[in-house]
Structure formats: C-alpha cells, structure tokens
mmCIF file with all atom_site columns, C-alpha atoms in Angstrom:
data_model
loop_
_atom_site.group_PDB
_atom_site.id
_atom_site.type_symbol
_atom_site.label_atom_id
_atom_site.label_alt_id
_atom_site.label_comp_id
_atom_site.label_asym_id
_atom_site.label_entity_id
_atom_site.label_seq_id
_atom_site.pdbx_PDB_ins_code
_atom_site.Cartn_x
_atom_site.Cartn_y
_atom_site.Cartn_z
_atom_site.occupancy
_atom_site.B_iso_or_equiv
_atom_site.pdbx_formal_charge
_atom_site.auth_seq_id
_atom_site.auth_comp_id
_atom_site.auth_asym_id
_atom_site.auth_atom_id
_atom_site.pdbx_PDB_model_num
ATOM 1   C CA . MET A 1 1   ? 17.740  -6.696  6.843   1.00 50.00 ? 1   MET A CA 1
ATOM 2   C CA . MET A 1 2   ? 14.456  -5.018  7.688   1.00 67.00 ? 2   MET A CA 1
ATOM 3   C CA . THR A 1 3   ? 11.225  -6.947  7.354   1.00 75.00 ? 3   THR A CA 1
ATOM 4   C CA . PRO A 1 4   ? 7.983   -5.119  6.589   1.00 74.00 ? 4   PRO A CA 1
ATOM 5   C CA . LEU A 1 5   ? 4.952   -5.576  8.797   1.00 78.00 ? 5   LEU A CA 1
ATOM 6   C CA . ALA A 1 6   ? 2.568   -8.345  7.839   1.00 85.00 ? 6   ALA A CA 1
ATOM 7   C CA . PRO A 1 7   ? -0.291  -7.020  5.737   1.00 90.00 ? 7   PRO A CA 1
ATOM 8   C CA . PRO A 1 8   ? -3.380  -6.108  7.780   1.00 93.00 ? 8   PRO A CA 1
ATOM 9   C CA . PRO A 1 9   ? -6.407  -8.428  7.397   1.00 94.00 ? 9   PRO A CA 1
ATOM 10  C CA . GLU A 1 10  ? -8.214  -6.131  4.951   1.00 95.00 ? 10  GLU A CA 1
ATOM 11  C CA . VAL A 1 11  ? -5.129  -6.110  2.701   1.00 96.00 ? 11  VAL A CA 1
ATOM 12  C CA . MET A 1 12  ? -4.824  -9.891  2.998   1.00 96.00 ? 12  MET A CA 1
ATOM 13  C CA . ARG A 1 13  ? -8.411  -10.270 1.771   1.00 95.00 ? 13  ARG A CA 1
ATOM 14  C CA . LEU A 1 14  ? -7.585  -8.160  -1.286  1.00 97.00 ? 14  LEU A CA 1
ATOM 15  C CA . ALA A 1 15  ? -4.277  -9.979  -1.823  1.00 96.00 ? 15  ALA A CA 1
ATOM 16  C CA . GLU A 1 16  ? -6.068  -13.337 -1.827  1.00 97.00 ? 16  GLU A CA 1
ATOM 17  C CA . VAL A 1 17  ? -8.148  -12.108 -4.765  1.00 97.00 ? 17  VAL A CA 1
ATOM 18  C CA . ILE A 1 18  ? -5.677  -10.058 -6.827  1.00 98.00 ? 18  ILE A CA 1
ATOM 19  C CA . GLY A 1 19  ? -2.242  -10.794 -5.330  1.00 96.00 ? 19  GLY A CA 1
ATOM 20  C CA . GLU A 1 20  ? -0.166  -8.671  -2.975  1.00 95.00 ? 20  GLU A CA 1
ATOM 21  C CA . PRO A 1 21  ? 1.553   -6.512  -5.650  1.00 96.00 ? 21  PRO A CA 1
ATOM 22  C CA . ALA A 1 22  ? -1.814  -5.607  -7.208  1.00 98.00 ? 22  ALA A CA 1
ATOM 23  C CA . ALA A 1 23  ? -3.320  -5.003  -3.758  1.00 98.00 ? 23  ALA A CA 1
ATOM 24  C CA . LEU A 1 24  ? -0.507  -2.545  -3.010  1.00 97.00 ? 24  LEU A CA 1
ATOM 25  C CA . ALA A 1 25  ? -1.042  -0.852  -6.386  1.00 98.00 ? 25  ALA A CA 1
ATOM 26  C CA . LEU A 1 26  ? -4.791  -0.539  -5.723  1.00 98.00 ? 26  LEU A CA 1
ATOM 27  C CA . ILE A 1 27  ? -4.108  0.947   -2.291  1.00 98.00 ? 27  ILE A CA 1
ATOM 28  C CA . GLU A 1 28  ? -1.606  3.410   -3.762  1.00 97.00 ? 28  GLU A CA 1
ATOM 29  C CA . ALA A 1 29  ? -4.159  4.508   -6.366  1.00 97.00 ? 29  ALA A CA 1
ATOM 30  C CA . PHE A 1 30  ? -7.208  4.730   -4.072  1.00 97.00 ? 30  PHE A CA 1
ATOM 31  C CA . PRO A 1 31  ? -5.990  4.867   -0.432  1.00 96.00 ? 31  PRO A CA 1
ATOM 32  C CA . GLY A 1 32  ? -8.884  4.903   2.024   1.00 96.00 ? 32  GLY A CA 1
ATOM 33  C CA . LEU A 1 33  ? -11.490 5.508   -0.689  1.00 97.00 ? 33  LEU A CA 1
ATOM 34  C CA . ARG A 1 34  ? -14.707 3.672   -1.393  1.00 98.00 ? 34  ARG A CA 1
ATOM 35  C CA . ILE A 1 35  ? -14.746 2.708   -5.058  1.00 97.00 ? 35  ILE A CA 1
ATOM 36  C CA . TYR A 1 36  ? -17.394 1.103   -7.208  1.00 97.00 ? 36  TYR A CA 1
ATOM 37  C CA . VAL A 1 37  ? -16.167 -2.087  -8.854  1.00 97.00 ? 37  VAL A CA 1
ATOM 38  C CA . PRO A 1 38  ? -18.151 -2.689  -12.037 1.00 97.00 ? 38  PRO A CA 1
ATOM 39  C CA . ARG A 1 39  ? -18.815 -6.199  -13.324 1.00 96.00 ? 39  ARG A CA 1
ATOM 40  C CA . SER A 1 40  ? -16.381 -5.548  -16.192 1.00 95.00 ? 40  SER A CA 1
ATOM 41  C CA . PRO A 1 41  ? -12.960 -3.980  -15.576 1.00 93.00 ? 41  PRO A CA 1
ATOM 42  C CA . THR A 1 42  ? -12.685 -0.265  -16.315 1.00 94.00 ? 42  THR A CA 1
ATOM 43  C CA . GLU A 1 43  ? -9.738  1.645   -17.731 1.00 96.00 ? 43  GLU A CA 1
ATOM 44  C CA . ARG A 1 44  ? -9.262  3.433   -14.412 1.00 95.00 ? 44  ARG A CA 1
ATOM 45  C CA . ILE A 1 45  ? -8.889  0.213   -12.428 1.00 97.00 ? 45  ILE A CA 1
ATOM 46  C CA . MET A 1 46  ? -6.867  -1.522  -15.165 1.00 97.00 ? 46  MET A CA 1
ATOM 47  C CA . ALA A 1 47  ? -4.470  1.429   -15.264 1.00 98.00 ? 47  ALA A CA 1
ATOM 48  C CA . ALA A 1 48  ? -3.925  1.085   -11.520 1.00 97.00 ? 48  ALA A CA 1
ATOM 49  C CA . ILE A 1 49  ? -3.539  -2.684  -11.154 1.00 98.00 ? 49  ILE A CA 1
ATOM 50  C CA . GLY A 1 50  ? -3.324  -4.226  -14.622 1.00 98.00 ? 50  GLY A CA 1
ATOM 51  C CA . ALA A 1 51  ? -5.893  -6.021  -16.756 1.00 98.00 ? 51  ALA A CA 1
ATOM 52  C CA . GLU A 1 52  ? -5.601  -9.464  -15.154 1.00 98.00 ? 52  GLU A CA 1
ATOM 53  C CA . ALA A 1 53  ? -5.916  -8.205  -11.573 1.00 98.00 ? 53  ALA A CA 1
ATOM 54  C CA . ALA A 1 54  ? -8.768  -5.886  -12.616 1.00 98.00 ? 54  ALA A CA 1
ATOM 55  C CA . ALA A 1 55  ? -10.626 -8.875  -14.091 1.00 98.00 ? 55  ALA A CA 1
ATOM 56  C CA . GLN A 1 56  ? -10.082 -10.844 -10.859 1.00 98.00 ? 56  GLN A CA 1
ATOM 57  C CA . LEU A 1 57  ? -11.322 -7.884  -8.823  1.00 98.00 ? 57  LEU A CA 1
ATOM 58  C CA . ALA A 1 58  ? -14.420 -7.589  -11.034 1.00 98.00 ? 58  ALA A CA 1
ATOM 59  C CA . ARG A 1 59  ? -15.168 -11.305 -10.622 1.00 97.00 ? 59  ARG A CA 1
ATOM 60  C CA . ALA A 1 60  ? -14.903 -11.059 -6.830  1.00 97.00 ? 60  ALA A CA 1
ATOM 61  C CA . TYR A 1 61  ? -16.475 -7.637  -6.196  1.00 97.00 ? 61  TYR A CA 1
ATOM 62  C CA . GLY A 1 62  ? -18.282 -6.749  -9.435  1.00 97.00 ? 62  GLY A CA 1
ATOM 63  C CA . GLY A 1 63  ? -21.371 -4.627  -8.857  1.00 97.00 ? 63  GLY A CA 1
ATOM 64  C CA . GLU A 1 64  ? -20.292 -3.710  -5.312  1.00 98.00 ? 64  GLU A CA 1
ATOM 65  C CA . TYR A 1 65  ? -18.579 -0.855  -3.541  1.00 98.00 ? 65  TYR A CA 1
ATOM 66  C CA . LEU A 1 66  ? -15.172 -1.696  -2.117  1.00 98.00 ? 66  LEU A CA 1
ATOM 67  C CA . LYS A 1 67  ? -13.513 0.274   0.665   1.00 97.00 ? 67  LYS A CA 1
ATOM 68  C CA . VAL A 1 68  ? -9.858  0.320   -0.267  1.00 98.00 ? 68  VAL A CA 1
ATOM 69  C CA . PRO A 1 69  ? -7.789  0.327   2.919   1.00 97.00 ? 69  PRO A CA 1
ATOM 70  C CA . ALA A 1 70  ? -5.215  3.065   3.420   1.00 96.00 ? 70  ALA A CA 1
ATOM 71  C CA . ALA A 1 71  ? -2.838  0.590   5.132   1.00 96.00 ? 71  ALA A CA 1
ATOM 72  C CA . LYS A 1 72  ? -0.453  3.441   5.906   1.00 96.00 ? 72  LYS A CA 1
ATOM 73  C CA . GLN A 1 73  ? 1.699   1.624   8.465   1.00 94.00 ? 73  GLN A CA 1
ATOM 74  C CA . TRP A 1 74  ? 2.080   -1.421  6.239   1.00 95.00 ? 74  TRP A CA 1
ATOM 75  C CA . ARG A 1 75  ? 2.995   0.728   3.214   1.00 96.00 ? 75  ARG A CA 1
ATOM 76  C CA . VAL A 1 76  ? 5.557   2.688   5.233   1.00 96.00 ? 76  VAL A CA 1
ATOM 77  C CA . THR A 1 77  ? 7.358   -0.514  6.221   1.00 95.00 ? 77  THR A CA 1
ATOM 78  C CA . ILE A 1 78  ? 7.254   -1.853  2.658   1.00 95.00 ? 78  ILE A CA 1
ATOM 79  C CA . TYR A 1 79  ? 8.677   1.353   1.215   1.00 96.00 ? 79  TYR A CA 1
ATOM 80  C CA . ARG A 1 80  ? 11.430  1.442   3.827   1.00 95.00 ? 80  ARG A CA 1
ATOM 81  C CA . THR A 1 81  ? 12.511  -2.130  3.031   1.00 94.00 ? 81  THR A CA 1
ATOM 82  C CA . ARG A 1 82  ? 12.707  -1.026  -0.607  1.00 94.00 ? 82  ARG A CA 1
ATOM 83  C CA . GLY A 1 83  ? 15.180  1.658   0.438   1.00 95.00 ? 83  GLY A CA 1
ATOM 84  C CA . LEU A 1 84  ? 13.022  4.765   0.072   1.00 97.00 ? 84  LEU A CA 1
ATOM 85  C CA . SER A 1 85  ? 14.018  7.776   2.157   1.00 97.00 ? 85  SER A CA 1
ATOM 86  C CA . TYR A 1 86  ? 11.789  9.099   4.922   1.00 97.00 ? 86  TYR A CA 1
ATOM 87  C CA . ALA A 1 87  ? 10.929  12.090  2.709   1.00 98.00 ? 87  ALA A CA 1
ATOM 88  C CA . ASP A 1 88  ? 9.918   9.882   -0.226  1.00 98.00 ? 88  ASP A CA 1
ATOM 89  C CA . ILE A 1 89  ? 7.832   7.655   2.038   1.00 98.00 ? 89  ILE A CA 1
ATOM 90  C CA . ALA A 1 90  ? 6.139   10.680  3.619   1.00 98.00 ? 90  ALA A CA 1
ATOM 91  C CA . ARG A 1 91  ? 5.166   11.985  0.170   1.00 97.00 ? 91  ARG A CA 1
ATOM 92  C CA . ARG A 1 92  ? 3.782   8.593   -0.900  1.00 96.00 ? 92  ARG A CA 1
ATOM 93  C CA . VAL A 1 93  ? 1.627   8.076   2.188   1.00 97.00 ? 93  VAL A CA 1
ATOM 94  C CA . GLY A 1 94  ? 0.610   11.700  2.797   1.00 95.00 ? 94  GLY A CA 1
ATOM 95  C CA . SER A 1 95  ? 2.462   12.064  6.071   1.00 96.00 ? 95  SER A CA 1
ATOM 96  C CA . THR A 1 96  ? 5.388   13.925  7.568   1.00 97.00 ? 96  THR A CA 1
ATOM 97  C CA . GLU A 1 97  ? 8.907   12.571  7.960   1.00 97.00 ? 97  GLU A CA 1
ATOM 98  C CA . ASP A 1 98  ? 8.364   12.538  11.734  1.00 97.00 ? 98  ASP A CA 1
ATOM 99  C CA . GLY A 1 99  ? 5.193   10.518  11.233  1.00 96.00 ? 99  GLY A CA 1
ATOM 100 C CA . VAL A 1 100 ? 7.119   8.020   9.121   1.00 96.00 ? 100 VAL A CA 1
ATOM 101 C CA . TRP A 1 101 ? 9.818   7.792   11.783  1.00 96.00 ? 101 TRP A CA 1
ATOM 102 C CA . ARG A 1 102 ? 7.186   7.111   14.480  1.00 95.00 ? 102 ARG A CA 1
ATOM 103 C CA . ILE A 1 103 ? 5.623   4.314   12.429  1.00 94.00 ? 103 ILE A CA 1
ATOM 104 C CA . LEU A 1 104 ? 9.013   2.746   11.789  1.00 94.00 ? 104 LEU A CA 1
ATOM 105 C CA . SER A 1 105 ? 9.947   3.106   15.467  1.00 92.00 ? 105 SER A CA 1
ATOM 106 C CA . ARG A 1 106 ? 6.857   1.197   16.527  1.00 89.00 ? 106 ARG A CA 1
ATOM 107 C CA . ALA A 1 107 ? 7.676   -1.458  13.932  1.00 85.00 ? 107 ALA A CA 1
ATOM 108 C CA . ALA A 1 108 ? 11.257  -1.617  15.299  1.00 81.00 ? 108 ALA A CA 1
ATOM 109 C CA . MET A 1 109 ? 12.634  -0.576  11.913  1.00 67.00 ? 109 MET A CA 1
ATOM 110 C CA . THR A 1 110 ? 14.634  2.463   12.945  1.00 59.00 ? 110 THR A CA 1
ATOM 111 C CA . SER A 1 111 ? 18.197  2.715   14.060  1.00 54.00 ? 111 SER A CA 1
ATOM 112 C CA . PRO A 1 112 ? 19.273  5.135   16.784  1.00 51.00 ? 112 PRO A CA 1
ATOM 113 C CA . GLN A 1 113 ? 22.186  6.010   14.508  1.00 49.00 ? 113 GLN A CA 1
ATOM 114 C CA . LEU A 1 114 ? 21.071  7.465   11.196  1.00 51.00 ? 114 LEU A CA 1
ATOM 115 C CA . ASP A 1 115 ? 22.546  6.050   8.030   1.00 52.00 ? 115 ASP A CA 1
ATOM 116 C CA . LEU A 1 116 ? 25.145  8.473   6.674   1.00 50.00 ? 116 LEU A CA 1
ATOM 117 C CA . PHE A 1 117 ? 23.548  8.471   3.232   1.00 54.00 ? 117 PHE A CA 1
ATOM 118 C CA . ASP A 1 118 ? 19.873  8.355   4.229   1.00 54.00 ? 118 ASP A CA 1
ATOM 119 C CA . GLN A 1 119 ? 17.934  11.420  3.144   1.00 52.00 ? 119 GLN A CA 1
ATOM 120 C CA . ARG A 1 120 ? 15.741  11.565  6.245   1.00 50.00 ? 120 ARG A CA 1
#
C-alpha cells in the first residue's frame, strides 16, 4: 500500500482551519494563486470547498489575501494512492507524465515494474 507524502506546512495550516479534504479542494480550485478571502463566504469559495469550510476560512482569513499553495508533490502522491493513472495525475496538476513519475520516484512510490493495467 502506498502512503502519500505528509502535507507541507502551508497545507497543514490550511487543514487546521478548514480540514484536509477542504484544503485539498481549495488547492485544486486555486493552485498557487493569491485569493482575497472576504469576511463573508462567497459563492466562488463555497462552490470550491463547501459552505461550512468557506465560513471557517472567512473567520480565520476574512479581509485578507491568502496565497493558496500549489502543493504539487503532495497532490501527486495523494492522487496516486487513490489509484489515478499518471496521465490523469499529470492533467490534474498541470505536469507531464514524466514529471509525475519523477515526483513519485523521489517519494519512493514507483515500482521498477509497471502495473500491467496502469495507464501510464
């Protein structure tokens, strides 16, 4: 069983406020972007992470700009543990399949023998 990398510190800070699933959803929606977090949740943020997490985010960061981490390496390992193919992961993180393979190699999550049914 593969284990994803531990979330980087900037993701952990977000996860402490809104939970890890919502932090991942926020990162997927706004990877590497600086977003303004209003004091009241907006439709755009609620659509990305849900109403409850958006309210928690507004309480913690309302009236401030938040740099959403890209957390590419962490996301790659999460997606791989969920069984996504290298191609699907590459599309999700804006990378190439070779780039995904390199990240997984460094995280010791590749096998020298490819899975017969993996769509690398």
